[in-house]
PDB file of C-alpha atoms in Angstrom:
ATOM      1  CA  MET A   1       0.000   0.000   0.000  1.00 54.00           C
ATOM      2  CA  ALA A   2       1.076   3.577  -0.659  1.00 62.00           C
ATOM      3  CA  LEU A   3       0.483   6.272   1.945  1.00 56.00           C
ATOM      4  CA  ILE A   4      -1.205   9.360   0.501  1.00 61.00           C
ATOM      5  CA  PHE A   5      -1.441  12.810   2.100  1.00 55.00           C
ATOM      6  CA  TYR A   6      -4.686  14.536   1.178  1.00 60.00           C
ATOM      7  CA  PRO A   7      -5.857  17.742   2.917  1.00 64.00           C
ATOM      8  CA  GLY A   8      -9.456  17.312   1.744  1.00 62.00           C
ATOM      9  CA  PRO A   9     -11.734  18.216  -1.162  1.00 51.00           C
ATOM     10  CA  GLY A  10     -11.477  21.657  -2.672  1.00 39.00           C
ATOM     11  CA  ARG A  11     -14.064  24.312  -1.955  1.00 34.00           C
ATOM     12  CA  THR A  12     -15.891  23.531  -5.172  1.00 33.00           C
ATOM     13  CA  VAL A  13     -16.502  19.952  -4.039  1.00 36.00           C
ATOM     14  CA  LYS A  14     -19.691  19.586  -2.041  1.00 38.00           C
ATOM     15  CA  ARG A  15     -19.259  17.493   1.087  1.00 37.00           C
ATOM     16  CA  GLY A  16     -21.255  14.297   0.833  1.00 40.00           C
ATOM     17  CA  ALA A  17     -24.231  13.520   3.007  1.00 39.00           C
ATOM     18  CA  PRO A  18     -24.215  10.687   5.579  1.00 40.00           C
ATOM     19  CA  LEU A  19     -25.468   7.444   4.104  1.00 40.00           C
ATOM     20  CA  SER A  20     -27.053   4.309   5.491  1.00 43.00           C
ATOM     21  CA  GLY A  21     -29.348   1.597   4.158  1.00 51.00           C
ATOM     22  CA  GLU A  22     -29.048   0.058   0.681  1.00 72.00           C
ATOM     23  CA  GLY A  23     -28.293  -3.359   2.081  1.00 89.00           C
ATOM     24  CA  VAL A  24     -29.600  -6.747   0.957  1.00 94.00           C
ATOM     25  CA  PHE A  25     -32.628  -8.626   2.296  1.00 96.00           C
ATOM     26  CA  LEU A  26     -33.635 -12.098   1.094  1.00 98.00           C
ATOM     27  CA  LYS A  27     -36.666 -13.745   2.683  1.00 98.00           C
ATOM     28  CA  GLY A  28     -36.298 -17.388   3.688  1.00 98.00           C
ATOM     29  CA  ASN A  29     -38.609 -20.176   4.812  1.00 97.00           C
ATOM     30  CA  ASN A  30     -36.748 -22.412   7.280  1.00 96.00           C
ATOM     31  CA  GLY A  31     -37.212 -20.294  10.409  1.00 97.00           C
ATOM     32  CA  CYS A  32     -33.550 -19.251  10.485  1.00 98.00           C
ATOM     33  CA  ALA A  33     -32.070 -15.809   9.862  1.00 99.00           C
ATOM     34  CA  ALA A  34     -28.467 -15.024   8.920  1.00 99.00           C
ATOM     35  CA  ILE A  35     -27.023 -11.551   9.449  1.00 99.00           C
ATOM     36  CA  LEU A  36     -24.009 -11.046   7.172  1.00 99.00           C
ATOM     37  CA  ILE A  37     -21.600  -8.156   7.751  1.00 99.00           C
ATOM     38  CA  HIS A  38     -19.103  -6.791   5.236  1.00 98.00           C
ATOM     39  CA  GLY A  39     -15.682  -5.376   6.091  1.00 98.00           C
ATOM     40  CA  LEU A  40     -14.422  -1.863   6.737  1.00 97.00           C
ATOM     41  CA  THR A  41     -14.483   0.204   3.492  1.00 95.00           C
ATOM     42  CA  GLY A  42     -16.132  -2.814   1.854  1.00 95.00           C
ATOM     43  CA  THR A  43     -19.568  -3.518   0.410  1.00 95.00           C
ATOM     44  CA  PRO A  44     -22.343  -6.136   0.711  1.00 96.00           C
ATOM     45  CA  ASN A  45     -21.141  -7.436  -2.675  1.00 94.00           C
ATOM     46  CA  GLU A  46     -18.175  -9.128  -1.003  1.00 95.00           C
ATOM     47  CA  ILE A  47     -20.539 -11.464   0.885  1.00 96.00           C
ATOM     48  CA  LYS A  48     -23.207 -11.717  -1.806  1.00 95.00           C
ATOM     49  CA  PHE A  49     -22.267 -15.266  -2.863  1.00 97.00           C
ATOM     50  CA  LEU A  50     -22.598 -16.481   0.724  1.00 98.00           C
ATOM     51  CA  GLY A  51     -25.921 -14.700   1.168  1.00 98.00           C
ATOM     52  CA  VAL A  52     -27.480 -16.138  -1.965  1.00 98.00           C
ATOM     53  CA  SER A  53     -26.268 -19.636  -1.063  1.00 98.00           C
ATOM     54  CA  LEU A  54     -27.719 -19.453   2.448  1.00 99.00           C
ATOM     55  CA  ASN A  55     -31.008 -18.128   1.098  1.00 98.00           C
ATOM     56  CA  LYS A  56     -31.249 -21.108  -1.257  1.00 98.00           C
ATOM     57  CA  LYS A  57     -31.034 -23.287   1.865  1.00 98.00           C
ATOM     58  CA  GLY A  58     -34.040 -21.469   3.322  1.00 98.00           C
ATOM     59  CA  TYR A  59     -32.350 -18.820   5.464  1.00 98.00           C
ATOM     60  CA  THR A  60     -33.647 -15.285   5.647  1.00 98.00           C
ATOM     61  CA  VAL A  61     -30.547 -13.249   4.827  1.00 98.00           C
ATOM     62  CA  ILE A  62     -29.909  -9.639   5.741  1.00 98.00           C
ATOM     63  CA  CYS A  63     -26.699  -7.866   4.708  1.00 98.00           C
ATOM     64  CA  PRO A  64     -26.715  -4.295   6.010  1.00 98.00           C
ATOM     65  CA  ARG A  65     -24.568  -1.675   4.349  1.00 97.00           C
ATOM     66  CA  LEU A  66     -22.575  -0.284   7.259  1.00 98.00           C
ATOM     67  CA  LYS A  67     -23.126   3.375   8.091  1.00 97.00           C
ATOM     68  CA  ASN A  68     -21.709   5.791   5.487  1.00 95.00           C
ATOM     69  CA  HIS A  69     -20.255   3.028   3.303  1.00 95.00           C
ATOM     70  CA  GLY A  70     -21.020   4.304  -0.178  1.00 90.00           C
ATOM     71  CA  ALA A  71     -20.737   7.942   0.896  1.00 90.00           C
ATOM     72  CA  PRO A  72     -17.727  10.102  -0.077  1.00 89.00           C
ATOM     73  CA  LEU A  73     -14.514   9.373   1.814  1.00 89.00           C
ATOM     74  CA  ASP A  74     -14.662  12.651   3.739  1.00 88.00           C
ATOM     75  CA  VAL A  75     -17.902  11.417   5.301  1.00 92.00           C
ATOM     76  CA  LEU A  76     -16.796   7.828   5.893  1.00 94.00           C
ATOM     77  CA  LYS A  77     -13.550   8.819   7.607  1.00 93.00           C
ATOM     78  CA  ASP A  78     -15.461  10.710  10.316  1.00 94.00           C
ATOM     79  CA  THR A  79     -17.739   7.769  11.157  1.00 97.00           C
ATOM     80  CA  LYS A  80     -17.412   6.134  14.578  1.00 97.00           C
ATOM     81  CA  TRP A  81     -17.227   2.387  15.095  1.00 98.00           C
ATOM     82  CA  GLU A  82     -20.357   2.632  17.230  1.00 99.00           C
ATOM     83  CA  ASP A  83     -22.194   3.840  14.107  1.00 98.00           C
ATOM     84  CA  PHE A  84     -21.034   0.774  12.182  1.00 99.00           C
ATOM     85  CA  TYR A  85     -22.224  -1.437  15.016  1.00 99.00           C
ATOM     86  CA  GLN A  86     -25.586   0.310  15.100  1.00 98.00           C
ATOM     87  CA  SER A  87     -26.107  -0.733  11.476  1.00 98.00           C
ATOM     88  CA  VAL A  88     -25.667  -4.335  12.626  1.00 98.00           C
ATOM     89  CA  ARG A  89     -27.998  -3.874  15.597  1.00 98.00           C
ATOM     90  CA  ASP A  90     -30.650  -2.431  13.291  1.00 98.00           C
ATOM     91  CA  ALA A  91     -30.372  -5.518  11.077  1.00 98.00           C
ATOM     92  CA  TYR A  92     -30.785  -7.748  14.131  1.00 98.00           C
ATOM     93  CA  MET A  93     -33.887  -5.831  15.216  1.00 98.00           C
ATOM     94  CA  GLU A  94     -35.349  -6.384  11.764  1.00 97.00           C
ATOM     95  CA  VAL A  95     -35.117 -10.183  11.943  1.00 98.00           C
ATOM     96  CA  LYS A  96     -35.255 -11.023  15.661  1.00 96.00           C
ATOM     97  CA  ASP A  97     -39.006 -11.601  15.610  1.00 95.00           C
ATOM     98  CA  GLY A  98     -40.352 -14.377  13.438  1.00 92.00           C
ATOM     99  CA  HIS A  99     -37.162 -16.476  13.363  1.00 97.00           C
ATOM    100  CA  ARG A 100     -36.424 -19.313  15.722  1.00 97.00           C
ATOM    101  CA  PHE A 101     -32.684 -19.270  15.102  1.00 98.00           C
ATOM    102  CA  ILE A 102     -30.487 -16.252  14.404  1.00 98.00           C
ATOM    103  CA  PHE A 103     -26.946 -16.597  13.105  1.00 99.00           C
ATOM    104  CA  VAL A 104     -24.389 -13.919  12.343  1.00 99.00           C
ATOM    105  CA  SER A 105     -21.297 -13.938  10.158  1.00 99.00           C
ATOM    106  CA  GLY A 106     -18.865 -11.166   9.299  1.00 99.00           C
ATOM    107  CA  LEU A 107     -15.800 -10.597   7.147  1.00 99.00           C
ATOM    108  CA  SER A 108     -12.689  -8.848   8.511  1.00 98.00           C
ATOM    109  CA  MET A 109     -13.925  -6.013  10.770  1.00 98.00           C
ATOM    110  CA  GLY A 110     -17.406  -7.431  10.178  1.00 99.00           C
ATOM    111  CA  ALA A 111     -16.320 -10.497  12.161  1.00 99.00           C
ATOM    112  CA  LEU A 112     -15.601  -8.268  15.157  1.00 99.00           C
ATOM    113  CA  LEU A 113     -19.018  -6.645  14.906  1.00 99.00           C
ATOM    114  CA  ALA A 114     -20.564 -10.124  14.701  1.00 99.00           C
ATOM    115  CA  LEU A 115     -18.900 -11.091  17.978  1.00 99.00           C
ATOM    116  CA  LEU A 116     -20.132  -7.906  19.637  1.00 99.00           C
ATOM    117  CA  LEU A 117     -23.672  -8.752  18.577  1.00 99.00           C
ATOM    118  CA  ALA A 118     -23.290 -12.246  20.023  1.00 98.00           C
ATOM    119  CA  ASP A 119     -22.166 -10.719  23.297  1.00 98.00           C
ATOM    120  CA  GLU A 120     -24.974  -8.169  23.539  1.00 98.00           C
ATOM    121  CA  PHE A 121     -27.738 -10.562  22.502  1.00 98.00           C
ATOM    122  CA  ARG A 122     -26.246 -13.743  23.920  1.00 96.00           C
ATOM    123  CA  ASP A 123     -29.662 -15.208  24.718  1.00 96.00           C
ATOM    124  CA  ARG A 124     -30.855 -14.804  21.137  1.00 97.00           C
ATOM    125  CA  ILE A 125     -27.861 -15.329  18.834  1.00 98.00           C
ATOM    126  CA  ASN A 126     -27.370 -19.040  18.165  1.00 98.00           C
ATOM    127  CA  GLY A 127     -24.015 -19.070  16.410  1.00 98.00           C
ATOM    128  CA  VAL A 128     -21.248 -16.883  14.952  1.00 99.00           C
ATOM    129  CA  SER A 129     -18.998 -17.486  11.953  1.00 99.00           C
ATOM    130  CA  CYS A 130     -15.967 -15.169  11.844  1.00 99.00           C
ATOM    131  CA  LEU A 131     -14.350 -14.829   8.421  1.00 99.00           C
ATOM    132  CA  SER A 132     -10.789 -13.471   8.233  1.00 99.00           C
ATOM    133  CA  PRO A 133     -11.209 -11.691  11.592  1.00 99.00           C
ATOM    134  CA  THR A 134      -8.950  -8.657  11.815  1.00 97.00           C
ATOM    135  CA  LEU A 135      -7.783  -7.562  15.233  1.00 97.00           C
ATOM    136  CA  PHE A 136      -4.255  -6.827  14.017  1.00 93.00           C
ATOM    137  CA  TYR A 137      -2.934  -5.923  10.566  1.00 92.00           C
ATOM    138  CA  ASP A 138      -0.137  -8.496  10.503  1.00 94.00           C
ATOM    139  CA  GLY A 139      -0.540 -10.199   7.115  1.00 94.00           C
ATOM    140  CA  TRP A 140       2.282 -10.617   4.618  1.00 94.00           C
ATOM    141  CA  ASN A 141       1.177  -7.565   2.604  1.00 90.00           C
ATOM    142  CA  THR A 142       1.267  -5.184   5.580  1.00 80.00           C
ATOM    143  CA  PRO A 143       3.030  -1.945   4.462  1.00 70.00           C
ATOM    144  CA  TRP A 144       6.554  -1.233   5.734  1.00 55.00           C
ATOM    145  CA  TYR A 145       5.433   2.021   7.362  1.00 57.00           C
ATOM    146  CA  ASN A 146       2.783   0.295   9.475  1.00 62.00           C
ATOM    147  CA  PHE A 147       4.833   0.750  12.660  1.00 56.00           C
ATOM    148  CA  LEU A 148       4.665   4.538  12.201  1.00 55.00           C
ATOM    149  CA  LEU A 149       0.878   4.718  12.069  1.00 59.00           C
ATOM    150  CA  PRO A 150       0.344   4.892  15.859  1.00 63.00           C
ATOM    151  CA  LEU A 151       2.141   8.246  15.746  1.00 62.00           C
ATOM    152  CA  ALA A 152      -0.335   9.575  13.194  1.00 60.00           C
ATOM    153  CA  ILE A 153      -3.383   8.018  14.844  1.00 65.00           C
ATOM    154  CA  HIS A 154      -2.909  10.097  17.984  1.00 68.00           C
ATOM    155  CA  THR A 155      -2.463  13.414  16.171  1.00 68.00           C
ATOM    156  CA  PRO A 156      -4.619  15.479  13.772  1.00 70.00           C
ATOM    157  CA  LEU A 157      -2.514  13.973  10.954  1.00 65.00           C
ATOM    158  CA  ARG A 158      -4.834  10.965  11.000  1.00 74.00           C
ATOM    159  CA  ASN A 159      -7.422  13.068   9.172  1.00 74.00           C
ATOM    160  CA  TYR A 160      -5.152  13.694   6.190  1.00 73.00           C
ATOM    161  CA  PHE A 161      -3.500  10.370   5.410  1.00 81.00           C
ATOM    162  CA  TYR A 162      -4.936   7.510   3.354  1.00 86.00           C
ATOM    163  CA  HIS A 163      -3.732   4.102   2.266  1.00 82.00           C
ATOM    164  CA  LYS A 164      -3.925   3.524  -1.492  1.00 86.00           C
ATOM    165  CA  GLU A 165      -4.952  -0.078  -2.093  1.00 86.00           C
ATOM    166  CA  ASP A 166      -2.336  -2.146  -3.947  1.00 88.00           C
ATOM    167  CA  PRO A 167      -2.347  -5.703  -5.347  1.00 93.00           C
ATOM    168  CA  PRO A 168      -3.370  -8.338  -4.465  1.00 95.00           C
ATOM    169  CA  TYR A 169      -6.385  -6.471  -2.983  1.00 95.00           C
ATOM    170  CA  GLY A 170      -7.153  -9.364  -0.656  1.00 96.00           C
ATOM    171  CA  VAL A 171      -7.901 -11.842  -3.454  1.00 97.00           C
ATOM    172  CA  LYS A 172      -5.855 -14.641  -4.988  1.00 98.00           C
ATOM    173  CA  ASN A 173      -8.250 -15.216  -7.899  1.00 97.00           C
ATOM    174  CA  LYS A 174      -6.576 -13.647 -10.942  1.00 96.00           C
ATOM    175  CA  ARG A 175      -9.752 -12.661 -12.767  1.00 95.00           C
ATOM    176  CA  MET A 176     -11.200 -10.894  -9.727  1.00 94.00           C
ATOM    177  CA  ARG A 177      -7.866  -9.222  -9.035  1.00 95.00           C
ATOM    178  CA  GLU A 178      -7.703  -7.870 -12.588  1.00 95.00           C
ATOM    179  CA  ARG A 179     -11.166  -6.333 -12.242  1.00 92.00           C
ATOM    180  CA  LEU A 180     -10.196  -4.688  -8.982  1.00 92.00           C
ATOM    181  CA  HIS A 181      -6.906  -3.481 -10.432  1.00 92.00           C
ATOM    182  CA  ASN A 182      -8.620  -1.881 -13.422  1.00 91.00           C
ATOM    183  CA  TYR A 183     -10.701   0.200 -11.028  1.00 88.00           C
ATOM    184  CA  TYR A 184      -8.352   0.802  -8.105  1.00 88.00           C
ATOM    185  CA  SER A 185      -5.255   1.705 -10.124  1.00 86.00           C
ATOM    186  CA  ASN A 186      -7.066   4.467 -12.016  1.00 84.00           C
ATOM    187  CA  ALA A 187      -9.284   5.823  -9.236  1.00 84.00           C
ATOM    188  CA  GLY A 188      -8.700   9.234  -7.705  1.00 81.00           C
ATOM    189  CA  ILE A 189      -9.273   9.888  -4.031  1.00 81.00           C
ATOM    190  CA  ASP A 190     -12.452  11.863  -4.788  1.00 73.00           C
ATOM    191  CA  ASP A 191     -13.684   9.254  -7.279  1.00 68.00           C
ATOM    192  CA  ALA A 192     -16.971   7.763  -6.081  1.00 60.00           C
ATOM    193  CA  GLY A 193     -17.015   5.576  -9.224  1.00 59.00           C
ATOM    194  CA  LYS A 194     -17.761   1.970  -8.358  1.00 70.00           C
ATOM    195  CA  ILE A 195     -17.401   2.030  -4.579  1.00 80.00           C
ATOM    196  CA  SER A 196     -20.849   0.467  -4.205  1.00 74.00           C
ATOM    197  CA  GLU A 197     -19.584  -2.490  -6.231  1.00 82.00           C
ATOM    198  CA  TYR A 198     -15.899  -2.837  -5.313  1.00 86.00           C
ATOM    199  CA  GLY A 199     -15.472  -0.811  -2.122  1.00 90.00           C
ATOM    200  CA  TYR A 200     -13.070   2.083  -1.617  1.00 92.00           C
ATOM    201  CA  PRO A 201      -9.676   2.242  -3.363  1.00 91.00           C
ATOM    202  CA  PHE A 202      -8.407   4.394  -0.462  1.00 91.00           C
ATOM    203  CA  PHE A 203      -8.472   3.610   3.263  1.00 90.00           C
ATOM    204  CA  PRO A 204      -8.570   6.587   5.682  1.00 90.00           C
ATOM    205  CA  VAL A 205      -5.984   6.330   8.467  1.00 88.00           C
ATOM    206  CA  ALA A 206      -8.599   7.970  10.723  1.00 90.00           C
ATOM    207  CA  LEU A 207     -10.601   4.729  10.527  1.00 92.00           C
ATOM    208  CA  LEU A 208      -7.664   2.810  11.992  1.00 89.00           C
ATOM    209  CA  CYS A 209      -8.233   4.812  15.159  1.00 88.00           C
ATOM    210  CA  GLN A 210     -11.849   3.626  15.183  1.00 93.00           C
ATOM    211  CA  LEU A 211     -10.783   0.042  14.534  1.00 94.00           C
ATOM    212  CA  LYS A 212      -8.314   0.221  17.408  1.00 92.00           C
ATOM    213  CA  SER A 213     -11.086   1.397  19.749  1.00 95.00           C
ATOM    214  CA  LEU A 214     -13.400  -1.358  18.506  1.00 98.00           C
ATOM    215  CA  VAL A 215     -10.724  -4.007  19.083  1.00 97.00           C
ATOM    216  CA  SER A 216     -10.065  -2.766  22.631  1.00 97.00           C
ATOM    217  CA  HIS A 217     -13.770  -2.911  23.422  1.00 98.00           C
ATOM    218  CA  LEU A 218     -14.233  -6.360  21.896  1.00 98.00           C
ATOM    219  CA  VAL A 219     -11.198  -7.956  23.544  1.00 98.00           C
ATOM    220  CA  SER A 220     -12.594  -6.988  26.942  1.00 97.00           C
ATOM    221  CA  ARG A 221     -15.840  -8.803  26.041  1.00 98.00           C
ATOM    222  CA  LEU A 222     -14.544 -12.021  24.445  1.00 98.00           C
ATOM    223  CA  GLU A 223     -14.674 -14.057  27.647  1.00 97.00           C
ATOM    224  CA  ASN A 224     -18.406 -13.312  27.883  1.00 97.00           C
ATOM    225  CA  ILE A 225     -19.129 -15.099  24.607  1.00 98.00           C
ATOM    226  CA  HIS A 226     -20.505 -18.622  25.041  1.00 97.00           C
ATOM    227  CA  VAL A 227     -22.374 -19.242  21.767  1.00 98.00           C
ATOM    228  CA  PRO A 228     -20.851 -21.594  19.174  1.00 98.00           C
ATOM    229  CA  VAL A 229     -18.061 -19.820  17.285  1.00 99.00           C
ATOM    230  CA  GLN A 230     -16.521 -20.738  13.944  1.00 99.00           C
ATOM    231  CA  LEU A 231     -13.382 -19.017  12.640  1.00 99.00           C
ATOM    232  CA  ILE A 232     -12.367 -19.357   8.986  1.00 99.00           C
ATOM    233  CA  GLN A 233      -9.132 -17.858   7.691  1.00 99.00           C
ATOM    234  CA  ALA A 234      -6.631 -18.364   4.892  1.00 99.00           C
ATOM    235  CA  LYS A 235      -3.133 -19.486   5.851  1.00 98.00           C
ATOM    236  CA  ASP A 236      -1.856 -16.951   3.301  1.00 98.00           C
ATOM    237  CA  ASP A 237      -4.139 -14.089   4.368  1.00 98.00           C
ATOM    238  CA  ASP A 238      -2.398 -10.954   3.086  1.00 97.00           C
ATOM    239  CA  ILE A 239      -4.081  -8.597   5.568  1.00 96.00           C
ATOM    240  CA  SER A 240      -4.339 -10.436   8.887  1.00 97.00           C
ATOM    241  CA  SER A 241      -2.575 -13.631   9.890  1.00 98.00           C
ATOM    242  CA  VAL A 242      -4.188 -16.711  11.417  1.00 98.00           C
ATOM    243  CA  LYS A 243      -2.971 -15.436  14.793  1.00 98.00           C
ATOM    244  CA  ASN A 244      -6.130 -13.319  14.775  1.00 99.00           C
ATOM    245  CA  SER A 245      -8.368 -16.388  14.688  1.00 99.00           C
ATOM    246  CA  GLN A 246      -6.274 -18.138  17.321  1.00 99.00           C
ATOM    247  CA  PHE A 247      -6.460 -15.090  19.599  1.00 99.00           C
ATOM    248  CA  ILE A 248     -10.260 -15.160  19.502  1.00 99.00           C
ATOM    249  CA  TYR A 249     -10.444 -18.957  19.804  1.00 99.00           C
ATOM    250  CA  ASP A 250      -8.311 -18.910  22.954  1.00 99.00           C
ATOM    251  CA  ARG A 251     -10.469 -16.287  24.691  1.00 98.00           C
ATOM    252  CA  VAL A 252     -14.115 -17.048  23.946  1.00 99.00           C
ATOM    253  CA  ARG A 253     -15.805 -19.398  26.426  1.00 98.00           C
ATOM    254  CA  SER A 254     -17.759 -21.330  23.815  1.00 98.00           C
ATOM    255  CA  LYS A 255     -17.936 -25.093  24.281  1.00 97.00           C
ATOM    256  CA  THR A 256     -18.366 -25.455  20.531  1.00 98.00           C
ATOM    257  CA  LYS A 257     -15.657 -23.622  18.594  1.00 98.00           C
ATOM    258  CA  GLU A 258     -13.476 -24.389  15.617  1.00 99.00           C
ATOM    259  CA  ILE A 259     -10.830 -22.909  13.332  1.00 99.00           C
ATOM    260  CA  VAL A 260     -10.990 -23.759   9.625  1.00 99.00           C
ATOM    261  CA  LEU A 261      -7.842 -23.001   7.607  1.00 99.00           C
ATOM    262  CA  LEU A 262      -7.904 -22.381   3.857  1.00 99.00           C
ATOM    263  CA  HIS A 263      -4.980 -23.071   1.536  1.00 98.00           C
ATOM    264  CA  ASP A 264      -5.821 -21.282  -1.724  1.00 98.00           C
ATOM    265  CA  SER A 265      -7.190 -17.865  -0.739  1.00 98.00           C
ATOM    266  CA  TYR A 266      -6.133 -14.485   0.603  1.00 98.00           C
ATOM    267  CA  HIS A 267      -8.160 -12.136   2.847  1.00 98.00           C
ATOM    268  CA  CYS A 268     -11.535 -11.780   1.097  1.00 98.00           C
ATOM    269  CA  ILE A 269     -12.403 -15.467   1.395  1.00 99.00           C
ATOM    270  CA  THR A 270     -16.090 -14.996   0.540  1.00 98.00           C
ATOM    271  CA  ALA A 271     -15.187 -13.870  -2.985  1.00 96.00           C
ATOM    272  CA  ASP A 272     -11.935 -15.754  -3.597  1.00 98.00           C
ATOM    273  CA  GLN A 273     -10.839 -19.160  -4.884  1.00 98.00           C
ATOM    274  CA  GLU A 274     -12.425 -21.176  -2.065  1.00 99.00           C
ATOM    275  CA  ARG A 275     -15.686 -19.295  -1.647  1.00 98.00           C
ATOM    276  CA  LYS A 276     -17.679 -22.489  -2.217  1.00 98.00           C
ATOM    277  CA  THR A 277     -15.712 -24.232   0.518  1.00 99.00           C
ATOM    278  CA  VAL A 278     -16.295 -21.283   2.859  1.00 99.00           C
ATOM    279  CA  THR A 279     -20.025 -21.328   2.144  1.00 99.00           C
ATOM    280  CA  ALA A 280     -20.243 -25.092   2.681  1.00 99.00           C
ATOM    281  CA  LYS A 281     -18.403 -24.867   6.010  1.00 99.00           C
ATOM    282  CA  ILE A 282     -20.717 -22.110   7.241  1.00 99.00           C
ATOM    283  CA  GLU A 283     -23.840 -23.949   6.105  1.00 98.00           C
ATOM    284  CA  GLU A 284     -22.641 -27.103   7.870  1.00 98.00           C
ATOM    285  CA  PHE A 285     -21.865 -25.174  11.064  1.00 98.00           C
ATOM    286  CA  PHE A 286     -25.233 -23.412  11.164  1.00 98.00           C
ATOM    287  CA  SER A 287     -27.126 -26.571  10.205  1.00 97.00           C
ATOM    288  CA  LYS A 288     -25.672 -28.584  13.092  1.00 97.00           C
ATOM    289  CA  ILE A 289     -26.875 -25.927  15.508  1.00 97.00           C
ATOM    290  CA  HIS A 290     -30.440 -25.529  14.296  1.00 93.00           C
ATOM    291  CA  SER A 291     -30.850 -29.264  13.784  1.00 88.00           C
ATOM    292  CA  GLY A 292     -29.907 -29.815  17.416  1.00 83.00           C
ATOM    293  CA  THR A 293     -26.692 -31.771  16.893  1.00 62.00           C
ATOM    294  CA  GLU A 294     -24.583 -28.925  18.326  1.00 60.00           C
ATOM    295  CA  LYS A 295     -25.648 -27.415  21.636  1.00 52.00           C
ATOM    296  CA  GLU A 296     -24.024 -25.145  24.192  1.00 55.00           C
TER     297      GLU A 296
END
């Protein structure tokens, strides 16, 4: 990743309005609901394959677009992690009545929000599947200047620096990577282009401060989590290593918990080479719970 200094849009650029909504809702018929959560600066598209597959199995699927994802970067960078979590809570409130079982799954930061939901509504959430959970940016594609970021996070400089996304963009699949590269490599920092489809080509350093606060809050709550927990991560995850999954596994108090390692994917496992394997593992995990073969 390249680090970009950007003081903000010029005076002729109108500041974007806060954005929420525009998620995905698919009605099911098996009495189970699945809340799917995309990653930070991502989009519901990155978990679309999983959502459609679960819906075909009868699950009601809701994929909220996290607060201000899809809005201009100057709006997104000022969003608090609590606002992202509220988007998830709103999705839960939408499906909590009328479904006997409620499951939640999230990708990257979405996995952390999923665990928070399981903690808050521990008597109602039946299982959590964490996909490429990201507590620490320690993958093999972590930028060399990463150790300097804490200095920027605690100063006003955090509002003016952005990561420019570089290959492999979290995907090992060559065709997907080429599509992302065609967009990301030519996108300007003010370009709203295809962010609703591919996510943001730039990552505000200010959001790392929010992620750090979210991680601190979650880590203090992990020992309160007792629902079944599944963790799926690629051994070659370019963003966050498998140490992230192990960290969570070692701290949750769930009697039923597992780590599934992938061997042909990078970070965005729901859209990469082994997305069918990921979907099958999640379906199997959820099915065992609502069929009564896995109990806490």
